[in-house]
PDB file of C-alpha atoms in Angstrom:
ATOM      1  CA  GLU A   1     -13.659  33.537  22.414  1.00  0.00           C
ATOM      2  CA  THR A   2     -14.577  29.941  22.444  1.00  0.00           C
ATOM      3  CA  GLY A   3     -14.160  27.497  19.277  1.00  0.00           C
ATOM      4  CA  VAL A   4     -13.845  28.699  15.767  1.00  0.00           C
ATOM      5  CA  THR A   5     -13.666  32.003  14.893  1.00  0.00           C
ATOM      6  CA  GLN A   6     -13.504  33.416  11.360  1.00  0.00           C
ATOM      7  CA  THR A   7     -12.701  37.058  10.478  1.00  0.00           C
ATOM      8  CA  PRO A   8     -14.413  38.897   8.311  1.00  0.00           C
ATOM      9  CA  ARG A   9     -17.628  37.328   8.213  1.00  0.00           C
ATOM     10  CA  HIS A  10     -18.441  39.074   5.175  1.00  0.00           C
ATOM     11  CA  LEU A  11     -16.177  40.688   2.544  1.00  0.00           C
ATOM     12  CA  VAL A  12     -16.527  42.499  -0.855  1.00  0.00           C
ATOM     13  CA  MET A  13     -13.648  42.621  -2.633  1.00  0.00           C
ATOM     14  CA  GLY A  14     -12.930  43.428  -6.398  1.00  0.00           C
ATOM     15  CA  MET A  15     -11.446  41.299  -9.172  1.00  0.00           C
ATOM     16  CA  THR A  16      -7.770  43.302  -8.546  1.00  0.00           C
ATOM     17  CA  ASN A  17      -7.909  43.370  -4.671  1.00  0.00           C
ATOM     18  CA  LYS A  18      -5.522  41.405  -2.453  1.00  0.00           C
ATOM     19  CA  LYS A  19      -7.462  40.328   1.008  1.00  0.00           C
ATOM     20  CA  SER A  20      -6.790  37.697   3.516  1.00  0.00           C
ATOM     21  CA  LEU A  21      -9.565  35.435   5.422  1.00  0.00           C
ATOM     22  CA  LYS A  22      -8.472  34.863   8.658  1.00  0.00           C
ATOM     23  CA  CYS A  23      -9.467  31.816  11.298  1.00  0.00           C
ATOM     24  CA  GLU A  24      -8.057  30.835  14.796  1.00  0.00           C
ATOM     25  CA  GLN A  25      -9.096  28.145  16.635  1.00  0.00           C
ATOM     26  CA  HIS A  26      -9.133  27.807  20.543  1.00  0.00           C
ATOM     27  CA  LEU A  27      -9.400  24.306  20.803  1.00  0.00           C
ATOM     28  CA  GLY A  28      -5.770  23.046  20.828  1.00  0.00           C
ATOM     29  CA  HIS A  29      -6.343  21.203  17.524  1.00  0.00           C
ATOM     30  CA  ASN A  30      -3.653  20.088  15.070  1.00  0.00           C
ATOM     31  CA  ALA A  31      -5.520  20.113  11.862  1.00  0.00           C
ATOM     32  CA  MET A  32      -7.004  22.647  10.153  1.00  0.00           C
ATOM     33  CA  TYR A  33      -9.585  23.132   6.908  1.00  0.00           C
ATOM     34  CA  TRP A  34     -10.645  25.397   4.403  1.00  0.00           C
ATOM     35  CA  TYR A  35     -14.037  24.460   2.697  1.00  0.00           C
ATOM     36  CA  LYS A  36     -15.884  26.744   0.016  1.00  0.00           C
ATOM     37  CA  GLN A  37     -19.746  26.353  -0.441  1.00  0.00           C
ATOM     38  CA  SER A  38     -20.907  28.288  -3.468  1.00  0.00           C
ATOM     39  CA  ALA A  39     -24.711  28.559  -4.129  1.00  0.00           C
ATOM     40  CA  LYS A  40     -25.198  25.516  -6.633  1.00  0.00           C
ATOM     41  CA  LYS A  41     -22.352  22.957  -5.065  1.00  0.00           C
ATOM     42  CA  PRO A  42     -21.968  21.200  -2.324  1.00  0.00           C
ATOM     43  CA  LEU A  43     -19.718  22.260   0.629  1.00  0.00           C
ATOM     44  CA  GLU A  44     -16.172  21.758  -1.616  1.00  0.00           C
ATOM     45  CA  LEU A  45     -12.544  20.742   0.491  1.00  0.00           C
ATOM     46  CA  MET A  46      -9.781  23.098  -0.543  1.00  0.00           C
ATOM     47  CA  PHE A  47      -7.031  22.851   1.952  1.00  0.00           C
ATOM     48  CA  VAL A  48      -6.062  20.633   4.998  1.00  0.00           C
ATOM     49  CA  TYR A  49      -2.839  21.640   7.046  1.00  0.00           C
ATOM     50  CA  SER A  50      -1.749  19.096   9.942  1.00  0.00           C
ATOM     51  CA  LEU A  51       0.847  20.144  12.242  1.00  0.00           C
ATOM     52  CA  GLU A  52       1.364  23.412  10.017  1.00  0.00           C
ATOM     53  CA  GLU A  53       2.282  21.285   7.432  1.00  0.00           C
ATOM     54  CA  ARG A  54      -0.083  21.295   4.352  1.00  0.00           C
ATOM     55  CA  VAL A  55      -1.327  17.655   3.332  1.00  0.00           C
ATOM     56  CA  GLU A  56      -4.248  18.554   0.756  1.00  0.00           C
ATOM     57  CA  ASN A  57      -4.588  20.949  -1.817  1.00  0.00           C
ATOM     58  CA  ASN A  58      -8.031  20.081  -3.677  1.00  0.00           C
ATOM     59  CA  SER A  59      -6.894  21.539  -7.105  1.00  0.00           C
ATOM     60  CA  VAL A  60      -7.448  25.124  -5.856  1.00  0.00           C
ATOM     61  CA  PRO A  61      -6.418  27.550  -8.563  1.00  0.00           C
ATOM     62  CA  SER A  62      -3.686  29.611  -6.945  1.00  0.00           C
ATOM     63  CA  ARG A  63      -5.486  32.976  -6.907  1.00  0.00           C
ATOM     64  CA  PHE A  64      -6.305  31.183  -3.187  1.00  0.00           C
ATOM     65  CA  SER A  65      -3.150  30.908  -1.072  1.00  0.00           C
ATOM     66  CA  PRO A  66      -3.172  29.485   2.519  1.00  0.00           C
ATOM     67  CA  GLU A  67      -1.001  30.128   4.931  1.00  0.00           C
ATOM     68  CA  CYS A  68      -0.778  28.494   8.807  1.00  0.00           C
ATOM     69  CA  PRO A  69       1.394  30.189  10.686  1.00  0.00           C
ATOM     70  CA  ASN A  70       0.972  28.220  13.865  1.00  0.00           C
ATOM     71  CA  SER A  71      -1.799  25.411  14.577  1.00  0.00           C
ATOM     72  CA  SER A  72      -4.231  27.781  16.223  1.00  0.00           C
ATOM     73  CA  HIS A  73      -3.987  29.983  13.254  1.00  0.00           C
ATOM     74  CA  LEU A  74      -5.048  29.596   9.320  1.00  0.00           C
ATOM     75  CA  PHE A  75      -5.223  32.119   6.586  1.00  0.00           C
ATOM     76  CA  LEU A  76      -6.541  32.316   3.222  1.00  0.00           C
ATOM     77  CA  HIS A  77      -4.750  35.008   0.961  1.00  0.00           C
ATOM     78  CA  LEU A  78      -6.985  36.194  -1.803  1.00  0.00           C
ATOM     79  CA  HIS A  79      -5.649  37.850  -5.175  1.00  0.00           C
ATOM     80  CA  THR A  80      -7.164  38.077  -8.888  1.00  0.00           C
ATOM     81  CA  LEU A  81     -10.240  36.367  -7.792  1.00  0.00           C
ATOM     82  CA  GLN A  82     -13.064  36.025 -10.268  1.00  0.00           C
ATOM     83  CA  PRO A  83     -17.216  36.889  -9.583  1.00  0.00           C
ATOM     84  CA  GLU A  84     -17.659  32.919  -9.632  1.00  0.00           C
ATOM     85  CA  ASP A  85     -15.413  32.521  -6.428  1.00  0.00           C
ATOM     86  CA  SER A  86     -18.252  34.107  -4.421  1.00  0.00           C
ATOM     87  CA  ALA A  87     -19.096  31.774  -1.865  1.00  0.00           C
ATOM     88  CA  LEU A  88     -19.134  30.940   1.917  1.00  0.00           C
ATOM     89  CA  TYR A  89     -15.670  29.997   3.176  1.00  0.00           C
ATOM     90  CA  LEU A  90     -15.697  27.795   6.115  1.00  0.00           C
ATOM     91  CA  CYS A  91     -12.942  26.991   8.213  1.00  0.00           C
ATOM     92  CA  ALA A  92     -12.792  23.867  10.491  1.00  0.00           C
ATOM     93  CA  SER A  93     -10.533  22.251  12.836  1.00  0.00           C
ATOM     94  CA  SER A  94      -9.797  18.949  14.579  1.00  0.00           C
ATOM     95  CA  GLN A  95      -7.902  17.246  16.657  1.00  0.00           C
ATOM     96  CA  ASP A  96      -5.913  15.135  14.210  1.00  0.00           C
ATOM     97  CA  ILE A  97      -6.946  14.639  10.472  1.00  0.00           C
ATOM     98  CA  GLY A  98      -6.681  10.306  10.547  1.00  0.00           C
ATOM     99  CA  GLY A  99      -8.364   9.668  14.005  1.00  0.00           C
ATOM    100  CA  LEU A 100      -8.293   6.035  14.772  1.00  0.00           C
ATOM    101  CA  ALA A 101     -10.941   3.796  14.174  1.00  0.00           C
ATOM    102  CA  GLY A 102     -13.494   4.699  16.935  1.00  0.00           C
ATOM    103  CA  GLY A 103     -11.897   7.394  17.978  1.00  0.00           C
ATOM    104  CA  ARG A 104     -13.156  10.834  17.813  1.00  0.00           C
ATOM    105  CA  GLY A 105      -9.888  13.106  17.161  1.00  0.00           C
ATOM    106  CA  ASP A 106     -10.827  13.633  13.708  1.00  0.00           C
ATOM    107  CA  THR A 107     -14.560  15.260  14.190  1.00  0.00           C
ATOM    108  CA  GLN A 108     -14.066  18.683  12.318  1.00  0.00           C
ATOM    109  CA  TYR A 109     -15.698  21.885  14.371  1.00  0.00           C
ATOM    110  CA  PHE A 110     -16.571  24.294  12.199  1.00  0.00           C
ATOM    111  CA  GLY A 111     -16.471  28.233  12.321  1.00  0.00           C
ATOM    112  CA  PRO A 112     -19.413  30.815  11.025  1.00  0.00           C
ATOM    113  CA  GLY A 113     -17.815  31.198   7.707  1.00  0.00           C
ATOM    114  CA  THR A 114     -17.039  34.299   5.924  1.00  0.00           C
ATOM    115  CA  ARG A 115     -19.287  35.184   3.367  1.00  0.00           C
ATOM    116  CA  LEU A 116     -17.265  36.555   0.148  1.00  0.00           C
ATOM    117  CA  THR A 117     -18.696  38.572  -2.759  1.00  0.00           C
ATOM    118  CA  VAL A 118     -16.322  39.108  -5.645  1.00  0.00           C
ATOM    119  CA  LEU A 119     -17.552  42.336  -7.892  1.00  0.00           C
TER     120      LEU A 119
ATOM    121  CA  ALA B   1     -15.308   8.736  -9.160  1.00  0.00           C
ATOM    122  CA  GLN B   2     -15.979   9.562  -5.397  1.00  0.00           C
ATOM    123  CA  ARG B   3     -19.341  10.369  -4.685  1.00  0.00           C
ATOM    124  CA  VAL B   4     -22.280  11.370  -2.183  1.00  0.00           C
ATOM    125  CA  THR B   5     -25.816  11.739  -3.246  1.00  0.00           C
ATOM    126  CA  GLN B   6     -28.489  12.833  -1.337  1.00  0.00           C
ATOM    127  CA  PRO B   7     -31.609  12.649  -3.579  1.00  0.00           C
ATOM    128  CA  GLU B   8     -34.046  14.828  -1.316  1.00  0.00           C
ATOM    129  CA  LYS B   9     -33.298  18.492  -1.273  1.00  0.00           C
ATOM    130  CA  LEU B  10     -36.508  19.241   0.823  1.00  0.00           C
ATOM    131  CA  LEU B  11     -37.974  17.211   3.271  1.00  0.00           C
ATOM    132  CA  SER B  12     -41.432  18.367   5.233  1.00  0.00           C
ATOM    133  CA  VAL B  13     -42.678  16.258   7.858  1.00  0.00           C
ATOM    134  CA  PHE B  14     -45.367  16.566  10.896  1.00  0.00           C
ATOM    135  CA  LYS B  15     -44.418  16.630  14.117  1.00  0.00           C
ATOM    136  CA  GLY B  16     -44.401  13.063  15.638  1.00  0.00           C
ATOM    137  CA  ALA B  17     -43.796  11.694  12.376  1.00  0.00           C
ATOM    138  CA  PRO B  18     -40.865   9.456  11.494  1.00  0.00           C
ATOM    139  CA  VAL B  19     -38.293  11.127   9.159  1.00  0.00           C
ATOM    140  CA  GLU B  20     -35.684   9.624   7.112  1.00  0.00           C
ATOM    141  CA  LEU B  21     -32.976  11.233   4.680  1.00  0.00           C
ATOM    142  CA  LYS B  22     -31.534   9.477   2.599  1.00  0.00           C
ATOM    143  CA  CYS B  23     -27.447   9.033   1.528  1.00  0.00           C
ATOM    144  CA  ASN B  24     -26.226   7.032  -0.994  1.00  0.00           C
ATOM    145  CA  TYR B  25     -22.408   7.012  -1.961  1.00  0.00           C
ATOM    146  CA  SER B  26     -19.944   5.579  -4.445  1.00  0.00           C
ATOM    147  CA  TYR B  27     -16.563   5.331  -3.020  1.00  0.00           C
ATOM    148  CA  SER B  28     -13.871   3.158  -3.781  1.00  0.00           C
ATOM    149  CA  GLY B  29     -12.241   1.347  -0.025  1.00  0.00           C
ATOM    150  CA  SER B  30     -14.264   1.429   2.881  1.00  0.00           C
ATOM    151  CA  PRO B  31     -14.767   5.059   3.759  1.00  0.00           C
ATOM    152  CA  GLU B  32     -16.424   6.497   7.546  1.00  0.00           C
ATOM    153  CA  LEU B  33     -19.779   7.865   7.266  1.00  0.00           C
ATOM    154  CA  PHE B  34     -20.774  11.004   9.026  1.00  0.00           C
ATOM    155  CA  TRP B  35     -23.936  12.814   9.134  1.00  0.00           C
ATOM    156  CA  TYR B  36     -23.364  16.861  10.246  1.00  0.00           C
ATOM    157  CA  VAL B  37     -26.129  19.063  10.601  1.00  0.00           C
ATOM    158  CA  GLN B  38     -26.708  22.850  10.312  1.00  0.00           C
ATOM    159  CA  TYR B  39     -29.493  24.273  12.535  1.00  0.00           C
ATOM    160  CA  SER B  40     -30.889  28.115  11.624  1.00  0.00           C
ATOM    161  CA  ARG B  41     -28.032  30.594  12.407  1.00  0.00           C
ATOM    162  CA  GLN B  42     -25.922  27.917  14.043  1.00  0.00           C
ATOM    163  CA  ARG B  43     -22.594  26.217  12.594  1.00  0.00           C
ATOM    164  CA  LEU B  44     -22.058  22.735  10.657  1.00  0.00           C
ATOM    165  CA  GLN B  45     -21.856  20.525  13.610  1.00  0.00           C
ATOM    166  CA  LEU B  46     -21.431  16.701  13.704  1.00  0.00           C
ATOM    167  CA  LEU B  47     -24.912  14.677  14.159  1.00  0.00           C
ATOM    168  CA  LEU B  48     -23.587  11.372  14.283  1.00  0.00           C
ATOM    169  CA  ARG B  49     -20.853   8.990  12.808  1.00  0.00           C
ATOM    170  CA  HIS B  50     -21.465   5.307  11.528  1.00  0.00           C
ATOM    171  CA  ILE B  51     -18.386   3.842  13.456  1.00  0.00           C
ATOM    172  CA  SER B  52     -19.787   4.852  16.987  1.00  0.00           C
ATOM    173  CA  ARG B  53     -23.295   3.371  16.222  1.00  0.00           C
ATOM    174  CA  GLU B  54     -25.190   5.828  18.831  1.00  0.00           C
ATOM    175  CA  SER B  55     -28.313   7.581  18.799  1.00  0.00           C
ATOM    176  CA  ILE B  56     -28.101  11.041  19.050  1.00  0.00           C
ATOM    177  CA  LYS B  57     -30.747  13.291  19.478  1.00  0.00           C
ATOM    178  CA  GLY B  58     -33.026  10.463  18.639  1.00  0.00           C
ATOM    179  CA  PHE B  59     -31.579   9.813  15.150  1.00  0.00           C
ATOM    180  CA  THR B  60     -29.777   7.049  14.095  1.00  0.00           C
ATOM    181  CA  ALA B  61     -27.916   5.631  10.587  1.00  0.00           C
ATOM    182  CA  ASP B  62     -27.291   2.507   9.381  1.00  0.00           C
ATOM    183  CA  LEU B  63     -24.305   1.571   7.231  1.00  0.00           C
ATOM    184  CA  ASN B  64     -25.636  -0.870   4.379  1.00  0.00           C
ATOM    185  CA  LYS B  65     -22.413  -1.644   2.634  1.00  0.00           C
ATOM    186  CA  GLY B  66     -23.859  -3.596   0.123  1.00  0.00           C
ATOM    187  CA  GLU B  67     -26.212  -1.283  -0.905  1.00  0.00           C
ATOM    188  CA  THR B  68     -23.446   1.378  -0.216  1.00  0.00           C
ATOM    189  CA  SER B  69     -26.257   3.471   1.445  1.00  0.00           C
ATOM    190  CA  PHE B  70     -26.167   5.655   5.043  1.00  0.00           C
ATOM    191  CA  HIS B  71     -30.017   6.564   5.453  1.00  0.00           C
ATOM    192  CA  LEU B  72     -30.440   9.108   8.615  1.00  0.00           C
ATOM    193  CA  LYS B  73     -34.081   7.938  10.585  1.00  0.00           C
ATOM    194  CA  LYS B  74     -35.438   9.475  13.555  1.00  0.00           C
ATOM    195  CA  PRO B  75     -38.959   7.729  14.831  1.00  0.00           C
ATOM    196  CA  PHE B  76     -40.549  10.652  15.978  1.00  0.00           C
ATOM    197  CA  ALA B  77     -39.758  14.117  14.407  1.00  0.00           C
ATOM    198  CA  GLN B  78     -39.775  17.217  16.634  1.00  0.00           C
ATOM    199  CA  GLU B  79     -40.028  20.870  15.754  1.00  0.00           C
ATOM    200  CA  GLU B  80     -36.511  21.493  16.698  1.00  0.00           C
ATOM    201  CA  ASP B  81     -35.185  18.858  14.327  1.00  0.00           C
ATOM    202  CA  SER B  82     -35.599  21.536  11.511  1.00  0.00           C
ATOM    203  CA  ALA B  83     -32.091  22.059   9.986  1.00  0.00           C
ATOM    204  CA  MET B  84     -30.178  21.095   6.950  1.00  0.00           C
ATOM    205  CA  TYR B  85     -28.360  17.890   7.091  1.00  0.00           C
ATOM    206  CA  TYR B  86     -25.416  17.075   4.753  1.00  0.00           C
ATOM    207  CA  CYS B  87     -24.226  13.627   4.418  1.00  0.00           C
ATOM    208  CA  ALA B  88     -20.589  13.319   4.482  1.00  0.00           C
ATOM    209  CA  PRO B  89     -18.428  10.230   3.845  1.00  0.00           C
ATOM    210  CA  ARG B  90     -14.766  10.284   4.819  1.00  0.00           C
ATOM    211  CA  SER B  91     -11.880   8.646   2.950  1.00  0.00           C
ATOM    212  CA  ASP B  92      -8.368   9.141   4.609  1.00  0.00           C
ATOM    213  CA  TYR B  93      -8.281  12.804   6.116  1.00  0.00           C
ATOM    214  CA  LYS B  94     -10.905  13.821   3.291  1.00  0.00           C
ATOM    215  CA  LEU B  95     -14.169  14.648   3.961  1.00  0.00           C
ATOM    216  CA  SER B  96     -16.803  15.378   1.062  1.00  0.00           C
ATOM    217  CA  PHE B  97     -20.326  16.684   1.512  1.00  0.00           C
ATOM    218  CA  GLY B  98     -23.373  15.669   0.128  1.00  0.00           C
ATOM    219  CA  ALA B  99     -25.820  18.548  -1.503  1.00  0.00           C
ATOM    220  CA  GLY B 100     -27.930  18.519   1.694  1.00  0.00           C
ATOM    221  CA  THR B 101     -31.377  18.224   3.003  1.00  0.00           C
ATOM    222  CA  THR B 102     -33.501  20.823   4.601  1.00  0.00           C
ATOM    223  CA  VAL B 103     -35.993  19.039   6.712  1.00  0.00           C
ATOM    224  CA  THR B 104     -38.884  21.204   7.884  1.00  0.00           C
ATOM    225  CA  VAL B 105     -40.804  19.486  11.145  1.00  0.00           C
ATOM    226  CA  ARG B 106     -44.232  21.175  11.220  1.00  0.00           C
ATOM    227  CA  ALA B 107     -46.625  21.329  13.906  1.00  0.00           C
TER     228      ALA B 107
END
């Protein structure tokens, strides 16, 4: 499979469950991102990884725990979530995070998303 | 505070008519500006970026630093342009998205 893939595509979980979202990119990129898209809010950046190192945590609650074991895989571990955490979670990747002016290395490629429902 | 505003949630135009999607931003420094698009049942994807000054699928966007605007325009809309459009300023490596504008092009 090419591009950015995400599994599962849909997930329903209780507030006491522990689950993980998986993202995989087949583009040879060095940067990966997690975004959250809620029904009533714009797409929000959650985490940024560059060369497997986390460079940004956008004030995300600790019940969301990212993991980047290598440059092709990104996980989002979930535990004790709240119903308001129900949203579409998007993963993206780019060649690098900054990009030189005029360069295209920072173009982000998105996955299809995981629709999460917390009961 | 950094903010990006897309004032129109919905925009409906006839095929062949011009279409303009407004985007205003409030950022410190000089962010790079992007437009992303999501067609029905497809992923979010980059449409264009201001620094490349190119036209993609007939769309152009002019950065007006004085008005802090980055409006997206197309002189003759096509039915395949129906989609959700997001304005996205980038500061450092952080991309922020507007609320989006849903464009419907009617035959």
